[in-house]
XYZ file of C-alpha atoms in Angstrom:
713
model
C 34.128 -4.787 16.553
C 34.050 -1.630 14.382
C 33.533 -1.941 10.626
C 33.067 1.685 9.608
C 36.759 2.278 8.848
C 36.869 -0.670 6.463
C 34.137 0.677 4.200
C 34.530 2.924 1.182
C 32.817 6.244 1.653
C 30.328 6.970 -1.084
C 28.831 10.270 -1.977
C 25.195 10.177 -0.807
C 24.367 13.300 -2.791
C 25.500 11.553 -5.959
C 22.945 8.818 -5.262
C 20.285 11.485 -4.983
C 21.211 13.159 -8.240
C 19.254 13.104 -11.467
C 16.018 11.994 -9.877
C 13.780 14.135 -12.069
C 15.520 13.739 -15.417
C 12.947 11.216 -16.613
C 10.423 13.953 -17.375
C 12.635 15.562 -20.026
C 11.084 15.778 -23.462
C 7.439 15.869 -22.352
C 5.251 18.603 -23.766
C 4.442 21.179 -21.121
C 1.009 21.951 -19.821
C -0.677 25.198 -20.883
C 1.198 28.267 -19.696
C -1.365 29.154 -17.014
C -1.029 25.795 -15.288
C 2.704 25.702 -15.851
C 2.922 29.030 -14.061
C 0.607 27.919 -11.246
C 2.679 24.788 -10.557
C 5.614 27.049 -9.724
C 3.660 28.817 -6.988
C 4.884 27.925 -3.512
C 2.922 26.938 -0.451
C 1.366 29.592 1.720
C 3.488 28.920 4.809
C 1.904 30.656 7.788
C 2.463 28.218 10.656
C 4.678 25.542 9.104
C 2.125 22.912 10.159
C -0.873 21.066 8.767
C -2.933 24.142 9.680
C -1.580 25.784 6.507
C -3.773 23.401 4.484
C -7.015 25.300 4.073
C -8.583 23.084 1.404
C -8.521 19.301 0.987
C -9.710 18.010 -2.385
C -10.315 14.275 -2.833
C -10.547 12.600 -6.237
C -10.936 8.834 -6.336
C -10.448 7.114 -9.681
C -11.200 3.505 -10.553
C -9.671 0.068 -10.677
C -5.904 0.086 -11.173
C -3.355 -1.739 -9.037
C -0.004 -0.284 -8.093
C 2.031 -2.871 -10.009
C -0.171 -2.406 -13.065
C 0.524 1.342 -13.195
C 3.874 1.707 -11.425
C 5.624 -1.646 -11.101
C 8.033 -0.402 -13.793
C 8.595 3.088 -12.293
C 12.037 3.738 -10.880
C 12.543 4.048 -7.152
C 9.341 2.369 -5.926
C 8.587 -1.111 -4.609
C 7.954 -2.610 -8.004
C 9.327 -5.347 -10.201
C 12.855 -5.032 -8.782
C 11.625 -5.761 -5.272
C 14.551 -7.671 -3.804
C 12.408 -9.723 -1.441
C 9.302 -11.058 -3.203
C 7.210 -13.444 -1.143
C 7.073 -17.133 -2.169
C 4.001 -18.718 -3.705
C 2.684 -22.034 -2.443
C 4.626 -23.659 -5.306
C 7.879 -22.280 -3.904
C 8.464 -19.799 -6.722
C 8.835 -16.012 -6.323
C 5.467 -14.279 -6.339
C 5.952 -13.137 -9.953
C 5.332 -16.746 -11.061
C 1.549 -16.901 -10.890
C -0.432 -20.036 -11.740
C -3.499 -19.900 -13.993
C -4.511 -23.521 -13.427
C -2.462 -24.839 -16.352
C 0.759 -22.839 -16.542
C 2.706 -19.985 -15.023
C 1.933 -16.410 -16.047
C 4.396 -13.650 -15.189
C 3.898 -9.869 -15.293
C 4.068 -8.651 -18.887
C 4.118 -5.259 -20.519
C 0.917 -4.015 -22.109
C 2.937 -2.696 -25.033
C 1.044 0.183 -26.589
C 2.972 -0.133 -29.850
C 1.732 -3.634 -30.678
C -1.495 -4.215 -28.727
C -4.598 -2.365 -27.588
C -3.042 -1.436 -24.269
C -5.061 1.732 -23.763
C -8.484 0.084 -23.605
C -7.973 -3.159 -21.736
C -10.956 -5.138 -20.529
C -12.197 -5.232 -16.964
C -11.678 -8.457 -15.023
C -13.392 -10.180 -12.089
C -13.122 -7.942 -9.024
C -15.670 -8.838 -6.373
C -15.332 -10.310 -2.886
C -15.418 -14.015 -3.936
C -12.736 -13.871 -6.637
C -10.653 -11.401 -4.616
C -10.616 -13.786 -1.659
C -9.656 -16.701 -3.901
C -6.830 -14.793 -5.611
C -5.467 -13.455 -2.322
C -5.504 -16.963 -0.785
C -5.323 -15.311 2.634
C -1.776 -14.236 1.929
C -0.374 -17.031 -0.227
C -0.915 -15.123 -3.523
C -0.180 -18.091 -5.787
C -2.871 -18.313 -8.478
C -3.938 -14.766 -9.289
C -4.648 -15.280 -13.028
C -6.636 -18.431 -12.281
C -9.320 -16.249 -10.725
C -8.649 -12.933 -12.484
C -7.588 -14.092 -16.037
C -4.112 -13.928 -17.572
C -4.685 -10.285 -18.534
C -4.479 -9.401 -14.841
C -0.685 -9.650 -15.040
C -0.359 -6.805 -17.570
C 1.384 -3.559 -16.657
C 2.183 -0.170 -18.163
C 5.470 1.628 -18.657
C 6.106 5.331 -19.060
C 5.140 4.999 -22.736
C 1.616 3.726 -21.972
C 0.971 5.991 -18.970
C 3.021 9.163 -19.560
C 0.761 11.460 -17.541
C 0.664 9.120 -14.545
C 4.450 8.693 -14.551
C 5.054 12.409 -14.899
C 2.603 13.137 -12.095
C 4.573 10.766 -9.861
C 7.809 12.511 -10.878
C 6.314 15.912 -10.135
C 4.678 15.284 -6.767
C 4.581 12.432 -4.216
C 3.570 8.854 -4.932
C 2.702 6.440 -2.114
C 3.874 2.889 -2.859
C 2.366 1.248 0.236
C -1.201 2.582 -0.072
C -3.720 -0.276 -0.103
C -7.382 -0.386 -0.882
C -9.156 -1.279 2.346
C -10.915 -4.461 1.282
C -10.577 -7.547 -0.862
C -13.723 -6.406 -2.620
C -15.205 -4.172 -5.295
C -16.019 -0.473 -5.694
C -19.021 -0.161 -3.380
C -17.476 -1.626 -0.206
C -14.205 0.242 -0.730
C -15.898 3.569 -1.405
C -18.104 3.174 1.658
C -14.917 2.567 3.632
C -13.387 5.676 2.041
C -16.423 7.842 2.845
C -17.033 6.620 6.394
C -14.001 4.763 7.796
C -15.471 1.258 7.670
C -17.694 -1.049 5.623
C -19.025 -3.031 8.596
C -21.006 -2.020 11.664
C -18.525 -0.473 14.143
C -20.859 -1.116 17.094
C -20.680 -4.852 16.457
C -16.906 -4.654 16.159
C -16.601 -2.783 19.464
C -18.475 -5.655 21.101
C -16.159 -8.211 19.512
C -18.788 -9.414 17.047
C -18.144 -10.023 13.358
C -20.404 -8.669 10.629
C -22.295 -10.443 7.889
C -24.025 -9.111 4.785
C -26.827 -7.633 6.883
C -24.490 -5.343 8.798
C -21.774 -4.763 6.225
C -21.301 -3.971 2.557
C -19.872 -7.040 0.812
C -20.815 -6.377 -2.807
C -22.007 -3.333 -4.789
C -25.420 -3.074 -3.134
C -26.109 0.060 -1.132
C -24.319 2.554 -3.403
C -25.918 1.200 -6.576
C -28.992 3.259 -7.370
C -31.582 3.610 -10.098
C -33.640 6.632 -11.113
C -32.343 10.105 -11.804
C -31.843 13.426 -10.086
C -33.485 15.734 -9.316
C -36.762 14.047 -10.218
C -37.961 11.402 -9.675
C -34.857 10.895 -7.551
C -32.845 7.851 -6.651
C -34.215 4.446 -5.738
C -31.950 2.598 -3.312
C -30.993 -1.006 -2.674
C -30.561 -2.516 0.768
C -31.099 -0.807 4.117
C -28.989 2.245 4.978
C -25.911 1.702 7.071
C -26.387 2.776 10.717
C -23.176 4.743 11.319
C -22.341 8.249 10.095
C -20.425 9.237 6.979
C -17.557 11.722 6.931
C -19.676 14.507 5.340
C -22.092 14.201 8.268
C -19.241 14.573 10.744
C -17.926 17.614 8.876
C -21.387 19.151 8.789
C -21.834 18.678 12.542
C -18.416 20.256 13.154
C -19.213 23.284 10.989
C -16.567 22.398 8.373
C -17.631 23.311 4.837
C -17.768 20.524 2.252
C -19.107 19.798 -1.226
C -19.317 17.018 -3.821
C -18.529 17.878 -7.443
C -20.278 15.348 -9.682
C -22.925 14.683 -12.263
C -25.432 12.715 -10.127
C -26.782 11.075 -13.285
C -23.385 10.052 -14.629
C -21.627 8.621 -11.580
C -21.891 4.950 -12.500
C -25.373 4.548 -11.032
C -24.244 5.937 -7.696
C -21.227 3.659 -7.226
C -18.830 6.605 -7.177
C -20.654 8.129 -4.195
C -20.025 6.244 -0.957
C -22.343 8.600 0.928
C -25.432 7.147 -0.749
C -25.275 4.159 1.584
C -26.215 6.399 4.543
C -29.570 7.687 5.727
C -28.543 11.366 5.777
C -28.169 11.307 1.999
C -31.054 8.951 1.283
C -33.492 11.123 3.246
C -32.104 14.409 1.917
C -34.491 16.870 0.292
C -33.821 20.108 -1.595
C -32.695 22.715 0.912
C -30.799 20.249 3.096
C -26.978 20.340 3.022
C -26.732 16.697 1.955
C -28.953 17.302 -1.052
C -27.715 20.744 -2.051
C -24.006 20.042 -1.626
C -23.900 16.269 -1.906
C -26.440 15.214 -4.537
C -26.559 18.152 -6.951
C -24.854 18.602 -10.300
C -21.557 20.479 -9.880
C -19.049 20.177 -12.723
C -15.328 20.834 -13.001
C -16.334 24.249 -14.365
C -18.196 24.874 -11.108
C -15.079 23.792 -9.250
C -13.074 26.352 -11.201
C -15.621 29.065 -10.404
C -15.375 28.289 -6.690
C -11.590 28.372 -6.875
C -11.557 31.636 -8.791
C -13.967 33.229 -6.314
C -12.015 31.814 -3.351
C -15.137 29.994 -2.158
C -13.722 26.482 -2.365
C -14.991 24.465 0.634
C -12.646 23.112 3.251
C -13.248 19.560 1.987
C -14.299 18.642 -1.553
C -14.959 15.318 -3.233
C -14.733 15.009 -7.018
C -16.569 12.090 -8.619
C -15.602 11.112 -12.171
C -17.939 9.832 -14.832
C -17.280 6.270 -16.031
C -15.468 7.512 -19.135
C -13.174 9.734 -17.054
C -12.588 7.256 -14.228
C -9.731 5.158 -15.727
C -11.895 2.068 -15.164
C -10.980 -0.729 -17.613
C -13.907 -1.576 -19.830
C -15.787 1.643 -19.071
C -14.296 2.136 -21.641
C -11.804 4.495 -20.034
C -8.063 4.725 -20.433
C -5.057 6.066 -18.589
C -4.957 8.810 -21.225
C -8.578 9.890 -20.773
C -8.263 9.685 -17.001
C -5.103 11.758 -17.230
C -6.964 14.362 -19.241
C -9.640 14.559 -16.538
C -7.043 14.931 -13.793
C -5.418 17.645 -15.893
C -8.754 19.510 -16.027
C -9.102 19.212 -12.249
C -5.572 20.541 -11.753
C -6.225 23.419 -14.133
C -9.336 24.321 -12.134
C -7.551 24.103 -8.783
C -4.569 26.146 -9.937
C -6.602 28.815 -11.725
C -6.313 30.928 -8.572
C -2.697 30.708 -7.349
C -3.635 31.992 -3.909
C -6.105 29.138 -3.417
C -3.694 26.531 -4.799
C -1.023 27.702 -2.370
C -3.154 26.366 0.483
C -4.759 23.299 -1.166
C -3.923 19.576 -0.989
C -5.279 17.136 -3.583
C -5.423 13.412 -2.802
C -5.752 11.391 -6.003
C -6.692 7.825 -5.037
C -8.055 4.643 -6.640
C -10.848 2.658 -5.041
C -9.588 -0.843 -5.826
C -7.448 -2.823 -8.241
C -10.057 -4.321 -10.603
C -8.429 -7.685 -11.358
C -4.922 -6.346 -11.791
C -2.134 -8.129 -9.939
C -0.042 -6.620 -7.166
C 2.809 -8.545 -5.606
C 2.930 -7.048 -2.092
C 0.999 -9.020 0.551
C -1.607 -6.679 2.059
C -1.445 -6.006 5.806
C -4.333 -7.791 7.490
C -5.376 -9.314 10.773
C -4.432 -13.015 11.125
C -6.474 -15.544 9.171
C -8.167 -18.555 10.744
C -6.862 -21.922 9.602
C -8.932 -25.021 8.899
C -8.978 -25.876 12.599
C -10.273 -22.478 13.642
C -6.898 -21.374 15.002
C -5.486 -17.926 14.278
C -2.447 -18.049 12.015
C -0.580 -15.343 13.875
C -1.209 -12.880 16.684
C -1.818 -9.236 17.430
C -1.031 -6.843 20.257
C -4.351 -5.141 19.567
C -7.782 -6.739 19.790
C -8.870 -8.078 16.387
C -12.226 -9.508 17.442
C -14.938 -8.200 15.152
C -12.521 -7.651 12.251
C -13.849 -10.558 10.179
C -16.649 -11.306 7.734
C -18.893 -13.980 9.152
C -21.542 -16.027 7.430
C -22.638 -16.130 3.870
C -22.991 -19.924 3.933
C -20.757 -20.194 0.903
C -22.524 -17.511 -1.121
C -19.486 -15.231 -1.064
C -16.763 -17.811 -1.701
C -15.912 -19.589 -4.947
C -16.146 -23.401 -4.960
C -12.352 -23.624 -5.418
C -11.819 -21.483 -2.335
C -12.817 -24.048 0.260
C -9.583 -25.081 1.965
C -10.148 -22.846 4.970
C -12.950 -21.417 7.050
C -15.517 -18.945 5.768
C -14.547 -16.515 8.511
C -12.356 -14.108 6.535
C -10.418 -10.942 7.362
C -12.029 -7.908 5.783
C -8.760 -6.510 4.494
C -6.601 -4.682 3.590
C -6.649 -5.300 -0.123
C -4.011 -4.927 -2.852
C -1.936 -1.794 -3.307
C -3.431 0.951 -5.450
C -1.840 4.247 -6.512
C -2.185 7.337 -4.341
C -0.717 10.677 -5.375
C -0.333 13.517 -2.909
C -0.535 16.623 -5.108
C 0.071 19.917 -3.361
C 2.603 22.723 -2.883
C 3.878 20.731 0.148
C 4.561 17.507 -1.786
C 6.410 18.472 -4.968
C 9.650 17.011 -6.217
C 9.143 13.378 -7.200
C 9.110 11.721 -3.777
C 8.085 8.215 -2.824
C 6.382 7.617 0.507
C 6.499 3.998 1.691
C 4.476 4.216 4.893
C 1.501 1.846 5.002
C -1.760 3.651 4.221
C -5.261 2.626 3.212
C -8.602 4.348 2.565
C -8.970 5.204 6.250
C -5.791 7.296 6.011
C -7.492 10.125 4.116
C -10.130 10.230 6.844
C -7.411 10.363 9.501
C -5.813 13.291 7.662
C -9.169 15.104 7.818
C -9.347 14.308 11.526
C -5.945 15.798 12.162
C -6.605 18.915 10.117
C -10.211 19.731 11.027
C -10.606 18.253 14.502
C -13.350 15.751 13.711
C -13.382 12.199 15.053
C -14.314 9.285 12.764
C -15.303 6.700 15.354
C -15.998 4.114 12.640
C -12.260 3.686 11.945
C -11.090 0.597 13.812
C -8.273 0.668 16.385
C -6.416 -1.830 14.192
C -6.483 0.558 11.216
C -5.366 3.436 13.427
C -2.461 1.312 14.640
C -1.290 0.128 11.225
C -2.292 2.874 8.756
C -0.719 6.312 8.745
C -2.561 9.642 8.470
C -0.641 10.776 5.346
C 1.099 13.680 7.091
C 4.484 12.030 6.422
C 3.906 12.764 2.718
C 4.030 16.530 3.346
C 6.842 18.990 3.997
C 5.107 21.692 5.979
C 8.295 23.416 7.145
C 10.245 24.000 3.912
C 7.877 23.146 1.057
C 9.119 25.850 -1.280
C 12.571 24.273 -1.627
C 11.155 21.534 -3.874
C 11.568 21.203 -7.619
C 9.047 22.167 -10.294
C 8.321 19.752 -13.108
C 6.087 20.107 -16.165
C 3.466 17.480 -16.976
C 2.553 16.123 -20.417
C -0.581 17.436 -22.058
C -3.250 14.726 -22.462
C -5.693 16.575 -24.715
C -5.021 13.997 -27.425
C -6.474 11.124 -25.379
C -9.133 10.463 -28.041
C -6.441 9.970 -30.699
C -4.523 7.671 -28.344
C -7.619 5.545 -27.767
C -8.507 5.534 -31.464
C -5.060 4.312 -32.487
C -5.078 1.724 -29.732
C -8.420 0.273 -30.852
C -6.867 -0.644 -34.208
C -4.282 -2.887 -32.541
C -4.829 -6.510 -31.458
C -6.374 -7.259 -28.078
C -3.922 -7.248 -25.203
C -2.927 -10.784 -24.233
C -0.170 -12.345 -22.186
C 2.849 -13.476 -24.261
C 3.409 -17.190 -24.806
C 6.971 -16.828 -23.541
C 7.369 -14.984 -20.200
C 9.126 -11.629 -20.416
C 12.002 -10.557 -18.177
C 10.785 -8.325 -15.367
C 11.472 -4.668 -16.105
C 11.728 -1.605 -13.899
C 13.312 1.733 -14.715
C 16.793 2.097 -13.205
C 17.445 4.698 -10.546
C 16.457 5.759 -7.072
C 13.867 8.203 -5.794
C 13.819 10.602 -2.875
C 12.086 8.859 -0.006
C 10.338 10.327 3.015
C 11.298 9.497 6.562
C 9.067 6.758 7.978
C 7.828 6.080 11.535
C 9.162 2.525 11.705
C 11.695 0.952 14.067
C 10.982 -2.759 13.676
C 12.715 -5.757 15.186
C 12.488 -9.503 14.664
C 14.958 -11.799 16.391
C 15.256 -15.575 16.498
C 16.212 -17.647 19.493
C 16.812 -21.381 19.422
C 15.412 -23.346 22.336
C 15.748 -27.135 22.346
C 13.608 -28.407 19.461
C 11.997 -25.143 18.427
C 12.724 -21.683 17.068
C 11.260 -18.799 19.059
C 10.555 -15.492 17.284
C 10.354 -12.155 19.016
C 8.647 -9.244 17.253
C 9.338 -5.745 18.503
C 8.290 -2.240 17.525
C 10.044 0.779 19.010
C 8.715 3.121 16.318
C 5.697 5.404 16.405
C 3.490 3.408 13.990
C 2.257 -0.165 14.201
C 3.177 -2.740 11.581
C 2.122 -6.134 10.252
C 4.765 -8.845 9.830
C 4.095 -11.627 7.310
C 5.806 -14.947 8.076
C 6.169 -17.578 5.332
C 7.246 -21.083 6.293
C 9.164 -22.169 3.205
C 9.049 -25.812 4.255
C 5.236 -25.691 4.487
C 4.065 -23.161 1.905
C 0.722 -24.924 1.616
C -0.119 -23.574 5.071
C -1.499 -20.118 5.686
C 1.160 -17.470 6.232
C 1.148 -16.210 9.792
C 0.564 -12.490 10.328
C 1.558 -10.530 13.396
C 0.284 -7.046 14.177
C 2.638 -5.258 16.568
C 1.534 -1.817 17.692
C 3.917 1.047 18.421
C 5.956 0.372 21.561
C 4.778 -3.234 21.840
C 6.326 -6.664 21.377
C 5.301 -10.277 20.803
C 7.670 -12.995 21.950
C 5.786 -16.145 22.729
C 5.295 -17.663 19.274
C 7.479 -20.455 17.999
C 8.087 -22.881 15.153
C 8.609 -26.546 15.849
C 9.820 -28.640 12.893
C 7.738 -31.702 12.085
C 9.181 -35.216 12.033
C 9.502 -34.958 8.250
C 11.514 -31.737 8.604
C 14.189 -33.594 10.587
C 14.961 -30.449 12.546
C 15.124 -28.089 9.544
C 13.373 -24.718 9.479
C 13.124 -21.997 6.815
C 11.203 -18.857 7.756
C 10.941 -15.597 5.792
C 9.531 -12.498 7.503
C 8.353 -9.455 5.537
C 7.464 -6.001 6.854
C 6.986 -2.440 5.531
C 9.413 -0.778 3.091
C 11.506 -3.847 2.327
C 11.995 -4.941 5.943
C 13.122 -8.568 5.697
C 14.350 -11.301 7.992
C 15.177 -14.874 7.007
C 15.922 -17.620 9.530
C 17.123 -20.932 8.071
C 18.785 -23.766 9.938
C 18.712 -27.261 11.378
C 18.093 -27.715 15.066
C 19.250 -31.333 15.001
C 22.428 -30.825 12.999
C 23.591 -27.870 15.060
C 25.699 -28.753 18.064
C 24.756 -25.548 19.829
C 21.086 -24.804 20.276
C 21.028 -21.771 22.539
C 21.607 -18.908 20.112
C 19.997 -15.458 19.961
C 20.600 -12.902 17.199
C 19.045 -9.512 16.699
C 19.694 -6.197 14.988
C 19.671 -2.935 16.938
C 19.694 0.637 15.653
C 21.837 3.611 16.611
C 19.829 6.222 14.764
C 21.747 9.218 16.090
C 25.093 8.001 14.753
C 23.604 6.172 11.751
C 25.077 2.852 12.852
C 23.696 -0.654 12.777
C 24.465 -3.236 15.463
C 24.313 -7.017 15.257
C 23.947 -8.526 18.728
C 24.814 -12.216 19.174
C 24.160 -13.996 22.476
C 25.638 -17.437 23.082
C 23.867 -19.368 25.835
C 25.566 -22.666 25.051
C 28.547 -24.322 26.765
C 30.856 -23.861 23.767
C 32.140 -20.815 21.931
C 30.588 -19.793 18.616
C 32.149 -18.443 15.446
C 29.779 -16.158 13.552
C 30.582 -15.130 9.985
C 28.943 -11.988 8.613
C 28.656 -11.694 4.824
C 27.366 -8.523 3.118
C 24.703 -9.014 0.456
C 24.541 -5.341 -0.555
C 25.736 -1.871 0.534
C 28.477 -3.044 2.927
C 32.046 -3.112 1.613
C 35.017 -5.005 3.008
C 34.204 -8.646 2.471
C 33.458 -11.111 5.254
C 33.791 -10.519 8.988
C 34.149 -12.985 11.807
C 32.824 -12.693 15.340
C 33.971 -14.964 18.166
C 31.406 -15.374 20.963
C 32.490 -17.227 24.065
C 30.178 -19.472 26.069
C 27.518 -17.535 28.032
C 28.723 -14.338 26.414
C 27.477 -11.628 24.079
C 29.260 -9.844 21.232
C 28.296 -6.927 19.009
C 29.279 -5.980 15.504
C 28.562 -2.466 14.289
C 29.014 -0.434 11.139
C 27.978 2.833 9.541
C 25.063 2.791 7.078
C 24.492 6.498 6.423
C 26.374 6.581 3.132
C 23.886 4.107 1.663
C 20.732 5.912 2.703
C 20.701 3.782 5.895
C 19.886 0.612 3.944
C 21.446 -2.666 5.096
C 21.494 -6.306 3.956
C 23.748 -8.988 5.404
C 23.765 -12.657 6.333
C 25.103 -14.061 9.605
C 26.203 -17.701 9.540
C 27.036 -20.001 12.414
C 27.208 -23.784 12.374
C 23.733 -25.048 11.512
C 22.158 -21.626 11.058
C 21.946 -18.880 8.439
C 20.121 -15.652 9.314
C 19.580 -12.735 6.927
C 18.743 -9.166 7.985
C 17.715 -6.431 5.536
C 15.820 -3.164 5.543
C 16.284 0.544 6.158
C 17.097 2.137 9.483
C 14.940 5.199 10.050
C 16.558 8.293 11.539
C 13.753 10.828 11.210
C 15.429 12.271 8.110
C 14.627 11.856 4.419
C 16.518 9.191 2.520
C 16.328 7.415 -0.848
C 14.610 4.322 -2.167
C 16.525 1.048 -2.078
C 19.792 1.703 -3.979
C 20.441 -2.030 -4.409
C 17.227 -2.242 -6.459
C 18.189 0.733 -8.625
C 19.734 -1.361 -11.402
């Protein structure tokens, strides 16, 4: 059956229009930087080889929802498919032990929103708040303040930066842990011994960084030098790999104002600890180089191939430092001014602006992770790639809170919550969102692809699930993008001073309506072609997970009839499938099942029904993609002895009302329709006696699209 002729054609270009209007009215940057931001990319090959300099700045302790849940066109507070908590409420309804706390605006006009306090953010409280995927009681372990978020008013520089360049809304910190473990992961590709992992053995605190130990130093540079805690980690850091490959690198920092070493993930490794004056690790990795020195190197065209910039606590955006979004924005502005002081250098430079972890701030998206172990020692889910060695073992309770005792101590290392990542370069201008799954290993994989090194410490699981960030770049036609001015943040001190005079930021007594700016955002093409189908078989529901894309993915399955149980997670690598897992209703369920499946970029499947009430139990439904013709296909197979009547109801995008599909016994029928005029987004429900299945997501065609128009408001 063909549905395309029944649908109203909509102008896709109109949906794309006005995407950068939100920056109007901002004061422009100084004329030199304003001019430099208009300079195009130096396109020589039209490939990643045109990137001659990679600059990496990692700030501190902000979650994605906290900064950008209210930004238009990203997976924020208008997410149409929030996961359920263990109480059965949408994930926004978090429990603090006594009452529900919802996300609330840190309103800079009535409260001290600029200088909010830091919250618990170590491995024990992070594990408890995550609940291995249930995400039900975040403020209980992180305080009510963890639910606060900014709007464009409170974070004007950050919002304008996202409107000017590319923001990644599926970038996760690598661990449910604090600064040290995440920065070690960022600087080396892992926080736990890769040799143990290769042998299928899990790490404990002797072979992994669990808390802020090995990067926390005392003493001062150059003399008497640092004193270190804990033994050095036995694998090699990324600077060591660059040095061995003859790739130039440098760290710009004040070694005596880098939060006692915590900013510098390299300090956990012997090459840095043993470094003496005259060695590359000392001279380029432990010496005082300021932003002024960065500017000198840019002006002289001596910028290394890879540079790390380490902020001081006051410039890091870390809550309680005390730093603010305004002061952090001012520091980023200084870095951008330095990098763009020589237009020729900027034309071949990419800046990754990342955050190490989320502090205590809430984020609503369940992090991709390997399956958890339940109370019986059984994996809650499966993987097409070996996940042995991907867990933290031991601790004998030292790293878990007393309240976090429902399940085994053997815990997945990560990923952790989403954190912001901006891709700032001449190849990434124009206010794009990139929704591919990334984490801290992704920056390392970008360096691999550009400079030919190999970071063996990165696990096969991370390589399967996390992208290498190249999808955030337009190497072929970068100079067609738009130019946008950024607000000047020189007045950060006045902003902080005014904010200090206002009352402390607290959650409101009455929950606020969730807010997100209306509108869509240009969205990069993604490497996903994901499939989940359900097949009824006697007294059980069989799920089949498929992946015909070029990047692996993690599916999160929530059993709405048993939300107290751990969610199951399924890692399906590119080109692979899993089809031998099933759900069997308990006696109390009386045949009923309710499963929700979540994947990347709003991929959603919902299978609800009653195996006992349904007369026909041999039913198979799945969605297929015709990417070339931008058409979606619903395939229904009837293995029963009677014919089926399937009703298809659009939930969004599709026009024309309800459609009916008649499927004879032992037969198959297909329903297809065009989705191109809606950015290839789809959302519909198929109903047949006893069953209701919902299918939603975006079909990828290899071409750019837009963010979810049904969430645009």
